[in-house]
XYZ file of C-alpha atoms in Angstrom:
783
model
C 0.000 0.000 0.000
C 1.393 3.465 -0.886
C 2.535 5.631 2.023
C 1.334 8.896 0.490
C -0.797 10.288 -2.309
C 0.053 12.912 -4.934
C -2.907 14.532 -6.716
C -2.349 16.489 -9.929
C -4.861 17.926 -12.404
C -3.840 16.039 -15.563
C -3.904 12.275 -16.302
C -0.847 12.647 -18.576
C 1.065 14.442 -15.859
C 0.041 11.745 -13.376
C 1.379 9.041 -15.689
C 4.748 10.803 -16.055
C 5.072 11.347 -12.299
C 4.120 7.769 -11.400
C 6.926 6.484 -13.617
C 9.508 8.408 -11.567
C 8.006 7.973 -8.069
C 7.474 4.217 -7.995
C 5.132 2.450 -5.583
C 5.720 4.501 -2.419
C 3.641 7.402 -3.710
C 0.416 6.854 -5.629
C -0.319 9.541 -8.250
C -3.906 10.283 -9.295
C -5.567 13.038 -11.326
C -8.486 15.394 -10.667
C -8.866 15.892 -14.442
C -8.921 19.657 -14.095
C -11.142 21.786 -11.847
C -13.670 19.921 -9.713
C -15.624 23.006 -8.533
C -16.692 26.239 -10.192
C -19.403 28.888 -10.107
C -22.756 27.621 -11.459
C -23.440 28.238 -15.140
C -27.152 29.075 -14.836
C -26.939 31.868 -12.243
C -24.654 34.670 -11.070
C -23.245 32.460 -8.314
C -22.037 35.406 -6.221
C -23.854 36.484 -3.034
C -23.793 40.275 -3.257
C -25.383 40.563 0.207
C -22.633 38.516 1.884
C -19.542 40.398 0.780
C -19.326 38.727 -2.662
C -19.243 35.193 -1.274
C -18.937 32.761 -4.229
C -21.336 29.808 -4.424
C -19.171 26.980 -5.712
C -20.818 23.832 -7.065
C -19.399 20.517 -8.244
C -18.779 20.642 -11.988
C -21.073 18.354 -13.986
C -19.443 14.930 -14.333
C -16.892 15.518 -11.528
C -18.874 13.834 -8.732
C -17.416 10.491 -9.839
C -13.888 11.976 -9.884
C -14.361 13.265 -6.329
C -15.454 9.809 -5.179
C -12.352 8.306 -6.819
C -10.135 10.873 -5.060
C -11.765 10.098 -1.685
C -11.284 6.376 -2.270
C -7.606 6.875 -3.182
C -7.078 9.098 -0.110
C -8.723 6.695 2.353
C -6.333 5.674 5.147
C -3.535 7.884 3.748
C -2.344 10.644 6.031
C 0.146 12.525 3.824
C -1.440 14.011 0.715
C 0.571 16.092 -1.732
C -1.345 18.504 -3.979
C 0.524 19.133 -7.240
C -1.751 20.991 -9.686
C -0.060 23.595 -11.875
C 2.047 26.191 -9.993
C -0.217 29.178 -10.745
C -3.442 30.747 -9.456
C -5.680 28.255 -11.274
C -3.630 25.365 -9.889
C -3.908 26.853 -6.397
C -7.700 26.937 -6.744
C -7.769 23.277 -7.863
C -5.561 22.300 -4.902
C -7.728 24.252 -2.456
C -10.958 22.664 -3.698
C -9.433 19.163 -3.538
C -8.408 19.793 0.075
C -11.943 21.003 0.868
C -13.677 17.893 -0.499
C -11.195 15.489 1.174
C -11.278 17.313 4.518
C -8.467 17.987 6.993
C -9.739 15.626 9.697
C -7.828 12.565 8.538
C -5.258 14.120 6.205
C -2.278 16.447 6.224
C -1.968 18.443 2.993
C 1.268 19.599 1.311
C 1.383 21.953 -1.679
C 3.912 20.848 -4.317
C 5.080 23.196 -7.073
C 6.182 21.033 -10.014
C 8.065 23.414 -12.296
C 9.588 20.626 -14.387
C 8.972 16.893 -14.561
C 12.443 15.399 -14.206
C 13.426 12.918 -11.459
C 15.646 15.405 -9.615
C 13.179 18.318 -9.894
C 10.253 16.148 -8.728
C 12.110 14.904 -5.661
C 13.225 18.451 -4.791
C 9.650 19.749 -5.170
C 8.324 17.042 -2.827
C 11.072 17.793 -0.307
C 10.283 21.532 -0.425
C 6.493 21.129 -0.270
C 4.674 23.719 1.827
C 1.233 24.850 2.883
C -1.593 25.839 0.589
C -1.256 29.495 -0.361
C -4.394 31.312 0.812
C -3.389 34.628 -0.761
C -2.837 33.104 -4.183
C -6.170 31.283 -3.916
C -7.936 34.508 -2.919
C -6.402 36.247 -5.924
C -7.795 33.572 -8.248
C -11.139 33.739 -6.479
C -11.274 37.542 -6.854
C -10.445 37.242 -10.572
C -13.142 34.615 -11.053
C -15.772 36.662 -9.207
C -14.838 39.854 -11.061
C -15.131 38.090 -14.402
C -18.491 36.638 -13.391
C -19.905 40.003 -12.240
C -18.900 41.725 -15.467
C -19.818 38.915 -17.848
C -23.108 37.843 -16.279
C -24.392 41.380 -15.681
C -23.373 43.134 -18.905
C -24.069 40.284 -21.349
C -27.889 40.286 -20.740
C -27.894 43.995 -21.632
C -26.335 43.165 -24.986
C -29.000 40.488 -25.522
C -31.718 43.101 -25.033
C -30.096 45.908 -26.981
C -28.373 44.085 -29.827
C -28.748 40.305 -30.219
C -29.329 37.256 -28.052
C -26.259 35.203 -27.250
C -23.679 38.005 -27.183
C -21.149 38.167 -24.377
C -18.980 40.730 -22.616
C -15.860 40.014 -20.586
C -13.773 42.056 -18.204
C -10.548 41.601 -20.211
C -11.982 40.234 -23.466
C -13.964 43.429 -24.109
C -10.914 45.647 -23.556
C -8.927 43.534 -26.027
C -11.823 43.946 -28.474
C -11.616 47.714 -27.963
C -7.930 47.680 -28.946
C -8.774 45.900 -32.211
C -11.725 48.232 -32.932
C -9.779 51.396 -32.097
C -7.058 50.300 -34.502
C -9.684 49.679 -37.213
C -11.196 53.146 -36.654
C -7.709 54.659 -36.975
C -7.231 52.806 -40.277
C -10.606 54.048 -41.564
C -9.827 57.657 -40.570
C -6.322 57.616 -42.029
C -5.619 60.075 -44.857
C -2.507 59.116 -46.857
C 0.099 61.720 -47.724
C 2.129 61.599 -50.899
C 5.907 61.547 -50.719
C 8.773 60.598 -53.012
C 12.119 58.892 -52.632
C 15.060 59.285 -54.965
C 17.694 56.582 -55.285
C 20.889 56.759 -57.317
C 22.403 53.607 -58.782
C 26.183 54.071 -58.696
C 29.412 52.295 -59.577
C 32.812 52.512 -57.914
C 36.181 51.501 -59.298
C 35.349 47.846 -58.566
C 32.070 45.931 -58.497
C 29.396 45.561 -57.302
C 27.153 48.489 -58.269
C 25.155 49.833 -55.332
C 22.217 52.080 -54.474
C 22.306 55.255 -52.397
C 19.255 57.227 -51.259
C 18.729 60.986 -51.197
C 19.457 62.060 -47.646
C 20.079 65.812 -47.267
C 20.036 69.124 -49.116
C 22.354 71.832 -47.766
C 22.744 69.798 -44.537
C 18.981 69.580 -43.971
C 16.957 66.382 -44.228
C 14.861 66.257 -47.374
C 11.730 64.313 -48.369
C 10.227 65.438 -51.696
C 6.439 65.794 -51.538
C 5.572 65.834 -55.225
C 6.835 64.934 -58.680
C 7.515 68.635 -59.301
C 10.019 68.721 -56.437
C 11.680 65.538 -57.702
C 12.061 66.981 -61.196
C 13.722 70.114 -59.769
C 16.170 67.925 -57.855
C 16.919 65.831 -60.965
C 17.544 69.018 -62.980
C 20.002 70.212 -60.302
C 21.785 66.848 -60.312
C 22.043 66.574 -64.085
C 25.707 67.703 -64.172
C 26.618 66.945 -60.552
C 29.628 64.749 -59.766
C 29.135 61.989 -57.172
C 32.018 61.789 -54.683
C 32.590 59.830 -51.483
C 32.470 62.609 -48.844
C 32.569 60.497 -45.696
C 33.100 56.808 -44.930
C 32.477 55.251 -41.549
C 32.742 51.587 -40.559
C 32.043 50.489 -37.001
C 31.283 47.186 -35.338
C 27.705 46.590 -34.217
C 26.769 43.980 -31.640
C 23.392 42.288 -31.426
C 22.636 40.532 -28.155
C 20.518 37.374 -27.853
C 16.932 37.520 -26.620
C 16.060 36.006 -23.227
C 14.546 32.531 -23.005
C 10.792 32.412 -23.512
C 8.131 33.484 -21.069
C 4.473 32.714 -21.807
C 3.755 35.873 -23.803
C 6.957 35.810 -25.874
C 6.440 32.107 -26.674
C 2.927 32.824 -27.948
C 4.144 35.764 -30.019
C 7.125 33.979 -31.554
C 5.188 30.777 -32.302
C 2.586 32.919 -34.058
C 5.217 34.750 -36.131
C 7.489 31.813 -36.977
C 5.128 28.826 -36.958
C 1.771 30.549 -37.601
C 0.362 28.862 -34.479
C -2.615 30.468 -32.770
C -1.893 31.204 -29.086
C -4.404 28.538 -28.017
C -2.607 25.911 -30.107
C 0.783 26.989 -28.764
C -0.359 26.567 -25.161
C -1.996 23.214 -25.884
C 1.207 21.870 -27.437
C 3.357 23.341 -24.658
C 1.119 21.668 -22.060
C 1.774 18.300 -23.701
C 5.526 18.884 -23.792
C 5.498 19.857 -20.105
C 3.285 16.988 -18.884
C 5.233 14.300 -20.700
C 5.682 12.750 -24.128
C 6.202 9.043 -24.700
C 9.830 8.523 -25.774
C 9.670 4.826 -26.534
C 11.732 2.762 -24.076
C 12.100 5.791 -21.762
C 8.327 6.067 -21.357
C 6.680 9.462 -20.672
C 9.180 12.311 -20.199
C 8.477 15.967 -19.394
C 10.409 17.822 -22.093
C 10.030 21.459 -21.021
C 9.558 23.428 -17.816
C 6.191 24.869 -16.791
C 4.818 26.995 -19.640
C 2.822 29.633 -17.725
C 5.510 31.943 -16.419
C 6.569 35.576 -16.599
C 10.103 35.018 -15.296
C 13.234 34.874 -17.474
C 15.238 33.207 -14.674
C 17.169 30.001 -15.296
C 18.160 27.725 -12.421
C 21.919 27.553 -11.661
C 21.964 23.828 -12.456
C 20.313 24.292 -15.887
C 22.533 27.293 -16.593
C 25.678 25.281 -15.846
C 24.536 22.394 -18.057
C 23.758 24.811 -20.890
C 27.145 26.548 -20.729
C 28.898 23.174 -20.811
C 26.774 22.157 -23.814
C 27.565 25.388 -25.717
C 31.305 25.086 -25.118
C 31.420 21.444 -26.190
C 29.104 21.845 -29.184
C 29.966 25.253 -30.657
C 33.347 26.100 -29.121
C 34.622 28.625 -26.605
C 34.167 31.546 -29.035
C 30.402 31.139 -28.676
C 30.452 30.993 -24.865
C 30.472 34.343 -22.995
C 32.878 34.670 -20.066
C 29.981 35.181 -17.652
C 26.354 34.019 -18.048
C 23.983 36.446 -19.776
C 21.496 38.004 -17.351
C 17.995 39.150 -18.321
C 15.517 41.385 -16.579
C 12.080 39.875 -15.969
C 8.902 41.926 -16.477
C 7.635 43.962 -13.532
C 5.809 41.784 -10.998
C 7.200 38.510 -12.366
C 7.070 35.449 -10.089
C 10.787 34.797 -9.769
C 10.183 31.453 -8.051
C 9.321 30.216 -11.555
C 11.803 29.730 -14.369
C 11.700 30.703 -18.005
C 10.302 28.165 -20.462
C 13.236 25.922 -21.348
C 14.016 22.297 -22.220
C 14.122 20.095 -19.126
C 17.400 18.751 -20.521
C 19.381 20.687 -23.125
C 21.059 17.465 -24.220
C 17.738 16.375 -25.798
C 18.240 17.906 -29.229
C 15.181 18.375 -31.447
C 16.494 15.994 -34.111
C 16.798 13.232 -31.494
C 13.085 13.561 -30.658
C 11.821 13.438 -34.242
C 10.761 9.752 -34.048
C 8.597 10.430 -30.981
C 6.940 13.831 -31.511
C 4.307 14.984 -33.956
C 5.198 17.655 -36.505
C 3.740 20.569 -34.498
C 5.086 19.359 -31.137
C 8.552 18.992 -32.639
C 8.371 22.468 -34.218
C 7.466 24.073 -30.880
C 10.106 22.114 -28.960
C 12.701 23.120 -31.576
C 11.709 26.787 -31.108
C 12.000 26.570 -27.296
C 15.275 24.637 -27.446
C 16.943 27.030 -29.915
C 15.823 30.161 -28.056
C 17.142 28.764 -24.770
C 20.504 27.718 -26.199
C 20.937 31.036 -28.040
C 20.117 33.034 -24.897
C 23.476 32.062 -23.342
C 25.668 32.498 -26.416
C 27.872 35.431 -27.394
C 26.509 38.417 -29.345
C 26.508 38.515 -33.140
C 28.971 41.087 -34.514
C 28.377 43.065 -37.710
C 30.450 45.683 -39.520
C 28.087 48.555 -40.309
C 29.438 50.765 -43.113
C 27.897 54.163 -43.861
C 28.976 56.055 -46.986
C 27.906 59.702 -47.466
C 28.128 60.746 -51.110
C 28.115 64.385 -52.182
C 26.466 65.553 -55.422
C 26.438 69.357 -55.623
C 24.317 70.682 -52.726
C 22.804 67.243 -52.172
C 23.972 64.346 -50.030
C 23.150 60.705 -50.716
C 23.743 57.876 -48.275
C 24.440 54.163 -48.713
C 24.714 51.620 -45.918
C 25.731 47.985 -45.705
C 25.934 45.528 -42.862
C 28.341 42.579 -43.052
C 28.236 39.716 -40.553
C 31.692 39.261 -38.983
C 30.852 36.739 -36.275
C 27.603 34.760 -36.098
C 27.424 34.403 -32.308
C 23.952 33.350 -31.155
C 22.525 33.708 -34.708
C 24.229 30.407 -35.501
C 21.355 28.824 -33.551
C 18.446 31.273 -33.530
C 17.195 34.608 -34.884
C 14.219 36.426 -33.404
C 11.440 37.426 -35.793
C 9.487 40.694 -35.928
C 5.937 41.827 -36.678
C 7.084 43.899 -39.660
C 5.117 43.164 -42.832
C 6.873 43.564 -46.143
C 10.061 44.548 -44.392
C 12.854 45.553 -46.720
C 15.787 43.253 -47.169
C 19.019 44.084 -45.388
C 21.503 46.543 -46.920
C 23.362 45.324 -49.981
C 27.111 44.880 -50.025
C 29.173 47.970 -50.887
C 32.239 47.911 -53.176
C 35.665 49.030 -51.878
C 35.397 52.795 -51.336
C 37.680 55.593 -50.095
C 37.010 59.233 -49.261
C 37.413 61.340 -52.409
C 36.549 58.516 -54.838
C 34.553 59.721 -57.848
C 31.585 57.462 -58.621
C 29.867 56.769 -61.910
C 26.110 57.437 -62.054
C 24.239 54.649 -63.828
C 20.686 55.850 -63.275
C 18.201 57.578 -60.960
C 15.184 55.750 -59.548
C 12.470 58.154 -58.325
C 9.597 56.366 -56.570
C 6.183 57.687 -55.542
C 4.879 56.539 -52.148
C 1.968 57.170 -49.835
C 2.085 57.044 -46.074
C 0.413 53.897 -44.787
C -2.220 53.550 -42.063
C -1.328 51.661 -38.894
C -1.320 47.920 -39.512
C -4.093 45.754 -38.128
C -3.104 43.714 -35.124
C -1.941 40.164 -35.609
C -2.354 37.711 -32.758
C 1.314 38.262 -31.918
C 1.162 42.065 -31.965
C -2.110 42.143 -29.991
C -0.516 40.002 -27.278
C 2.434 42.391 -27.271
C 0.121 45.401 -26.911
C -1.829 43.746 -24.084
C 1.432 42.930 -22.339
C 2.731 46.506 -22.731
C -0.513 48.007 -21.420
C -0.858 45.432 -18.619
C -4.209 44.090 -19.863
C -4.814 40.540 -18.624
C -2.027 38.137 -17.775
C 0.028 35.876 -20.081
C -1.889 32.782 -18.982
C -5.155 34.369 -20.219
C -4.034 35.729 -23.615
C -4.760 32.545 -25.580
C -8.294 32.253 -24.174
C -9.046 35.924 -24.847
C -7.990 35.770 -28.504
C -9.890 32.520 -29.018
C -13.069 33.974 -27.495
C -12.951 37.082 -29.684
C -12.858 34.915 -32.801
C -15.311 32.272 -31.587
C -17.893 34.974 -30.774
C -17.400 36.458 -34.269
C -16.376 39.835 -32.849
C -13.117 39.505 -34.765
C -12.181 37.574 -37.892
C -8.725 36.677 -39.118
C -7.797 37.816 -42.646
C -4.565 35.980 -43.396
C -2.742 36.872 -40.166
C -4.497 40.207 -39.460
C -7.322 40.591 -36.922
C -10.288 42.573 -38.280
C -13.351 43.474 -36.211
C -16.729 42.475 -37.615
C -19.656 44.900 -37.735
C -20.923 43.154 -34.601
C -17.584 43.644 -32.885
C -17.569 47.370 -33.703
C -21.131 47.815 -32.411
C -20.516 45.916 -29.166
C -17.264 47.773 -28.492
C -18.895 51.164 -29.111
C -21.830 50.391 -26.801
C -19.573 49.169 -24.006
C -17.232 52.161 -24.282
C -20.219 54.528 -24.152
C -21.838 52.894 -21.125
C -18.941 51.334 -19.186
C -16.016 53.738 -19.652
C -14.113 52.397 -16.618
C -14.450 48.710 -17.451
C -13.412 49.428 -21.061
C -10.469 51.664 -20.106
C -7.146 49.823 -20.661
C -5.494 51.797 -17.839
C -8.298 50.890 -15.416
C -8.081 47.215 -16.407
C -4.299 47.242 -15.937
C -4.728 48.839 -12.499
C -7.166 46.100 -11.537
C -4.638 43.443 -12.620
C -2.056 45.090 -10.356
C -4.584 45.035 -7.512
C -5.122 41.302 -8.030
C -1.348 40.836 -7.868
C -1.388 42.669 -4.524
C -4.064 40.233 -3.312
C -1.765 37.338 -4.292
C 1.034 38.993 -2.311
C -1.184 39.312 0.779
C -1.117 43.122 0.730
C -4.891 43.656 0.414
C -7.971 41.501 1.016
C -9.861 40.235 -1.992
C -13.205 41.434 -0.588
C -11.869 45.002 -0.343
C -10.804 44.813 -3.986
C -14.334 43.671 -4.873
C -15.942 46.541 -2.915
C -13.706 49.135 -4.571
C -14.642 47.798 -8.010
C -18.326 47.044 -7.572
C -19.504 50.396 -6.203
C -18.744 52.447 -9.349
C -19.533 49.482 -11.607
C -23.082 48.977 -10.356
C -23.795 52.688 -10.934
C -22.704 52.358 -14.571
C -24.735 49.139 -14.827
C -27.964 50.787 -13.543
C -27.489 53.726 -15.906
C -26.898 51.405 -18.873
C -30.146 49.481 -18.257
C -32.096 52.558 -19.288
C -29.522 54.584 -21.209
C -27.893 52.044 -23.548
C -29.200 52.545 -27.068
C -30.747 49.683 -29.028
C -28.815 48.591 -32.099
C -30.730 45.817 -33.814
C -29.321 46.891 -37.188
C -26.814 49.365 -38.639
C -27.819 51.767 -41.462
C -25.663 51.638 -44.601
C -26.870 54.539 -46.836
C -27.322 51.919 -49.582
C -30.588 51.423 -51.448
C -32.396 48.099 -51.760
C -32.281 46.964 -55.416
C -35.731 45.346 -55.036
C -37.845 48.065 -53.365
C -35.704 51.202 -52.968
C -35.742 51.240 -49.156
C -32.534 51.653 -47.153
C -30.379 48.597 -46.604
C -29.141 47.798 -43.084
C -26.601 45.398 -41.556
C -28.301 42.658 -39.529
C -27.054 39.629 -37.611
C -28.268 36.066 -38.043
C -27.233 32.603 -36.911
C -24.781 32.374 -39.829
C -23.168 35.767 -39.201
C -23.750 39.308 -40.424
C -25.511 40.224 -43.647
C -27.248 43.060 -45.500
C -31.035 43.135 -45.241
C -33.798 45.461 -46.364
C -35.147 47.876 -43.734
C -38.633 47.221 -45.163
C -38.571 43.605 -43.949
C -40.914 41.629 -43.851
C -42.515 43.433 -46.825
C -39.230 43.073 -48.707
C -37.085 40.008 -48.101
C -33.908 41.108 -49.926
C -30.649 39.960 -48.262
C -27.047 39.990 -49.410
C -23.427 39.872 -48.369
C -21.191 42.903 -47.981
C -17.637 44.019 -47.486
C -15.973 47.307 -46.490
C -13.502 49.361 -48.436
C -10.347 50.889 -46.926
C -12.376 53.836 -45.594
C -14.924 51.606 -43.886
C -17.675 52.260 -46.436
C -20.043 49.298 -46.834
C -20.129 47.747 -50.312
C -22.910 45.362 -51.294
C -21.546 42.255 -52.977
C -23.255 40.269 -55.659
C -22.784 39.271 -59.280
C -24.393 42.470 -60.618
C -23.200 44.775 -57.835
C -19.434 44.872 -58.071
C -18.053 48.359 -57.382
C -15.504 49.772 -59.831
C -11.932 49.263 -58.647
C -9.893 52.285 -57.595
C -6.707 52.915 -59.577
C -4.033 50.433 -58.530
C -6.477 48.292 -56.486
C -7.724 44.786 -57.204
C -11.401 44.683 -58.224
C -13.901 43.544 -55.610
C -14.916 39.904 -55.815
C -18.453 38.781 -56.438
C -20.288 36.921 -53.700
C -23.640 35.196 -53.606
C -26.622 37.270 -52.459
C -28.152 35.481 -49.501
C -31.036 33.242 -50.396
C -30.395 33.790 -54.118
C -27.927 31.375 -55.729
C -25.601 33.184 -58.138
C -24.501 31.965 -61.565
C -20.934 30.668 -61.708
C -20.416 30.372 -65.466
C -19.469 26.700 -64.966
C -21.143 23.477 -66.090
C -21.977 20.483 -63.908
C -19.641 17.593 -64.857
C -22.420 15.093 -64.053
C -25.489 16.416 -65.880
C -24.181 19.418 -67.877
C -26.560 21.859 -66.183
C -25.288 25.159 -64.810
C -23.426 25.210 -61.500
C -24.614 27.857 -59.025
C -22.797 29.550 -56.162
C -24.743 28.674 -53.032
C -24.188 29.458 -49.353
C -24.453 27.004 -46.465
C -23.599 27.158 -42.780
C -19.928 26.589 -43.598
C -19.636 29.160 -46.387
C -19.959 29.253 -50.168
C -19.889 26.199 -52.427
C -20.811 25.161 -55.964
C -24.069 23.238 -56.356
C -25.871 21.925 -59.430
C -28.900 23.916 -60.646
C -30.528 20.537 -61.293
C -30.855 19.875 -57.532
C -32.470 17.664 -56.143
C -32.175 15.407 -59.197
C -28.425 16.107 -59.333
C -26.713 16.504 -55.943
C -23.210 17.410 -57.110
C -21.394 19.900 -54.885
C -17.828 21.251 -55.073
C -15.647 23.601 -53.084
C -14.064 26.458 -55.017
C -11.648 29.370 -54.805
C -11.661 32.785 -56.473
C -8.916 34.561 -58.362
C -8.231 38.239 -57.468
C -10.370 39.116 -60.529
C -13.340 37.188 -59.087
C -13.099 34.159 -61.391
C -14.399 30.943 -59.802
C -12.004 27.968 -59.823
C -13.365 24.534 -58.739
C -11.021 22.874 -56.243
C -8.906 20.065 -57.736
C -11.570 17.877 -59.347
C -8.875 15.940 -61.194
C -6.949 15.152 -58.009
C -10.095 14.061 -56.211
C -11.004 11.646 -58.986
C -7.634 9.918 -58.623
C -8.655 8.178 -55.371
C -11.137 5.411 -56.140
C -13.738 4.610 -53.478
C -12.694 1.301 -51.824
C -16.267 0.007 -51.432
C -16.876 -2.999 -53.679
C -19.031 -2.093 -56.717
C -19.372 1.615 -55.795
C -17.477 3.123 -58.727
C -17.212 6.530 -57.048
C -14.176 8.514 -55.953
C -13.159 10.402 -52.824
C -13.709 14.154 -52.512
C -12.479 16.507 -49.814
C -15.351 17.795 -47.693
C -15.671 20.089 -44.685
C -17.841 19.695 -41.596
C -17.994 21.553 -38.308
C -15.361 19.101 -37.038
C -12.956 19.906 -39.882
C -11.792 18.351 -43.188
C -12.714 14.775 -44.098
C -12.793 12.631 -47.255
C -16.030 11.019 -48.457
C -17.377 9.211 -51.505
C -18.966 11.421 -54.171
C -21.799 8.858 -54.465
C -23.172 9.843 -51.043
C -25.857 9.025 -49.835
C -25.760 5.756 -51.812
C -22.231 5.177 -50.457
C -21.358 6.440 -46.962
C -17.604 5.731 -46.969
C -15.613 8.433 -45.118
C -12.193 8.837 -43.530
C -10.483 11.715 -41.715
C -6.933 11.347 -43.057
C -5.961 12.165 -46.637
C -5.218 9.085 -48.769
C -1.576 7.941 -48.931
C -0.421 7.947 -52.529
C 1.060 4.448 -52.610
C -0.501 1.125 -53.725
C -1.326 -1.730 -51.383
C 1.505 -4.309 -51.656
C -0.969 -7.136 -50.997
C -3.947 -6.438 -53.314
C -2.507 -3.589 -55.443
C -5.371 -1.194 -54.584
C -4.029 2.238 -55.718
C -3.885 3.960 -52.299
C -3.552 3.285 -48.560
C -4.934 4.998 -45.467
C -3.340 5.983 -42.152
C -5.252 5.126 -38.982
C -3.584 5.906 -35.672
C -0.103 4.373 -35.719
C -0.888 1.984 -38.565
C -1.099 2.149 -42.343
C -3.952 0.013 -43.680
C -5.517 -1.008 -46.957
C -8.948 0.716 -47.085
C -10.676 -2.279 -48.682
C -12.678 -4.440 -46.265
C -11.640 -7.499 -48.286
C -7.900 -6.891 -47.671
C -6.237 -7.264 -44.235
C -2.905 -5.579 -45.124
C -1.442 -3.344 -42.414
C 1.963 -2.004 -41.355
C 3.344 0.302 -38.662
C 3.362 3.951 -39.728
C 6.639 5.827 -39.703
C 6.450 8.685 -37.184
C 6.770 11.289 -39.930
C 4.730 9.460 -42.596
C 3.662 12.042 -45.166
C 0.105 12.412 -46.405
C -1.211 14.139 -49.497
C -3.032 17.131 -48.015
């Protein structure tokens, strides 16, 4: 019988820990939170100093019984949920349901799952942290008060099912404010003038116009450029000044939660939610074959850049042995953590630097390996020497004008041998070109001038990475909440992602405007940041959580009462467009499938359609006959189906030769036969920038024969709410489906032209054939 019990929140984590701890300590899992506020009521007693009314989460009664059974007759119980506020709440609730009468509880902070770290954490176990629990409780109650009391107002005033959130709504405001700034932006014209020059030796190089009579110059029109070109017509280009100096670039610190989310978004195009899900797996333990489950990284919710002395020593040894002494600084690099960071935690790093990414390739999925590689490289690079560049600046005189050319040459790679940090810059110019050998006084040959017209650009829309950065700078939310906030904004259709940019929907703009008008404090980024600091003070034991609630709720309830009568109703948004059917004004409305244009004369007129906005925010009705003329230099708007009215596609059905129509379903636009229901052919499609409709890969789809005996059909790629799958085009006569793309290789046993991957096996899809083999860990599929 085990002498003690360790309870963690994750079954995977429990499995990893049990492997290291043996039979003396039994490890079980609570499978997440076991208690929370009720979903169908406020769950906060406003008359009893904001006392929360916790209830057992649906389905967790059985888990609680299992925990009580495991804890029976065991005195020493270790509580090891995640080392953050949420983990503290889980630990506290477990202790409450088990009771202190027959048990002695120890709080264990498991920052990494390695044998040594686990044993040290158990040896250093302490008491449950009441202050940290109160901080989580205050955050939960605050979020409930805001969400459950503002959201019903939005149901009444705008649309049922909308939601507001204490931090989510402020993040939405940032996105909407940026969009308003883009709409209001007025571009200014300016010109640049480059000179393409040659020295005595190659290569030719480019210099840009820099000064006129020692004053900076930026031509504002073509007239000014022509005057400058006239003045330079007989000018001689000479090297007036030459300066070369070394430039050092220092490595970035190892990841914290926010920087990991930002960098994974920039480099790997991972959404923050996906990044945290993958990091959780790497932390809790991955199966490494004969080694069993191994925790590969330290805890991933942290705001500290600290590295333990032991890990730092191992890393410096690794760098010296692997890259040489030139890449190892004399003393370890030190990094400053953000204000208020929990320095008891470490940065996100590999649990063992000796586990190189390439060694883990047989055991990790593609995305897990990519994230581990990112974490490993950033950590290793953080303790390497700086990169050294020679930055050369050449000032070139031409009459009264001065041109400048620059070039940067890498002299020593330093940390860039392992890792280079990315940026949010879009369309960033390439680095300076190489300059030829130059000396002061050299006369240069002019090959050509290159005048270019430009316009100032509006501020860029936020990406997920840049929005996280802005929230971090302004102190809105905490790193552990960023992924959830960004996911909620998109799931609630307040924000949509266009490529990597976040764009507010019409609904998002309306909700943000209403909340800013009626709840100026709640929607103020500075106020929200101040509240986060107050919650940190609760965690530090400097103020009681009830006092924080009183300070917040007094002003909030006044705004809430005023909004119940003063908030304007916005059931639709006027567009200044005219209905093509009846001449009434068109308005933006919201339905179960998203936002659309509808006639204000509804129900007398049932016209509906889709819309888009131009760069100035003006609404443009989209439809086959309603395309607006393109502005000079802009791509023409693309046609879209008018809701409820299938649009012609100009294509013919390959089955029955009738016309294919553009239709709209719950999952977006698709091609459907005009002969429906006699002909049920459907196809996905894409559009060219000119609006031309291109059916998606019908030839490729036909290449994969349906494996059902006698069917004669072929597989087509389809989309459901659960994602992409492959099904027979003879549905509903044939219901064959599979989730994975076919593998483009014949069955060695029956020679069927393709195979399928299922779990860790590769199988023949035919029921009549029993061929199977183990799948290689990185087996490719034809997506």
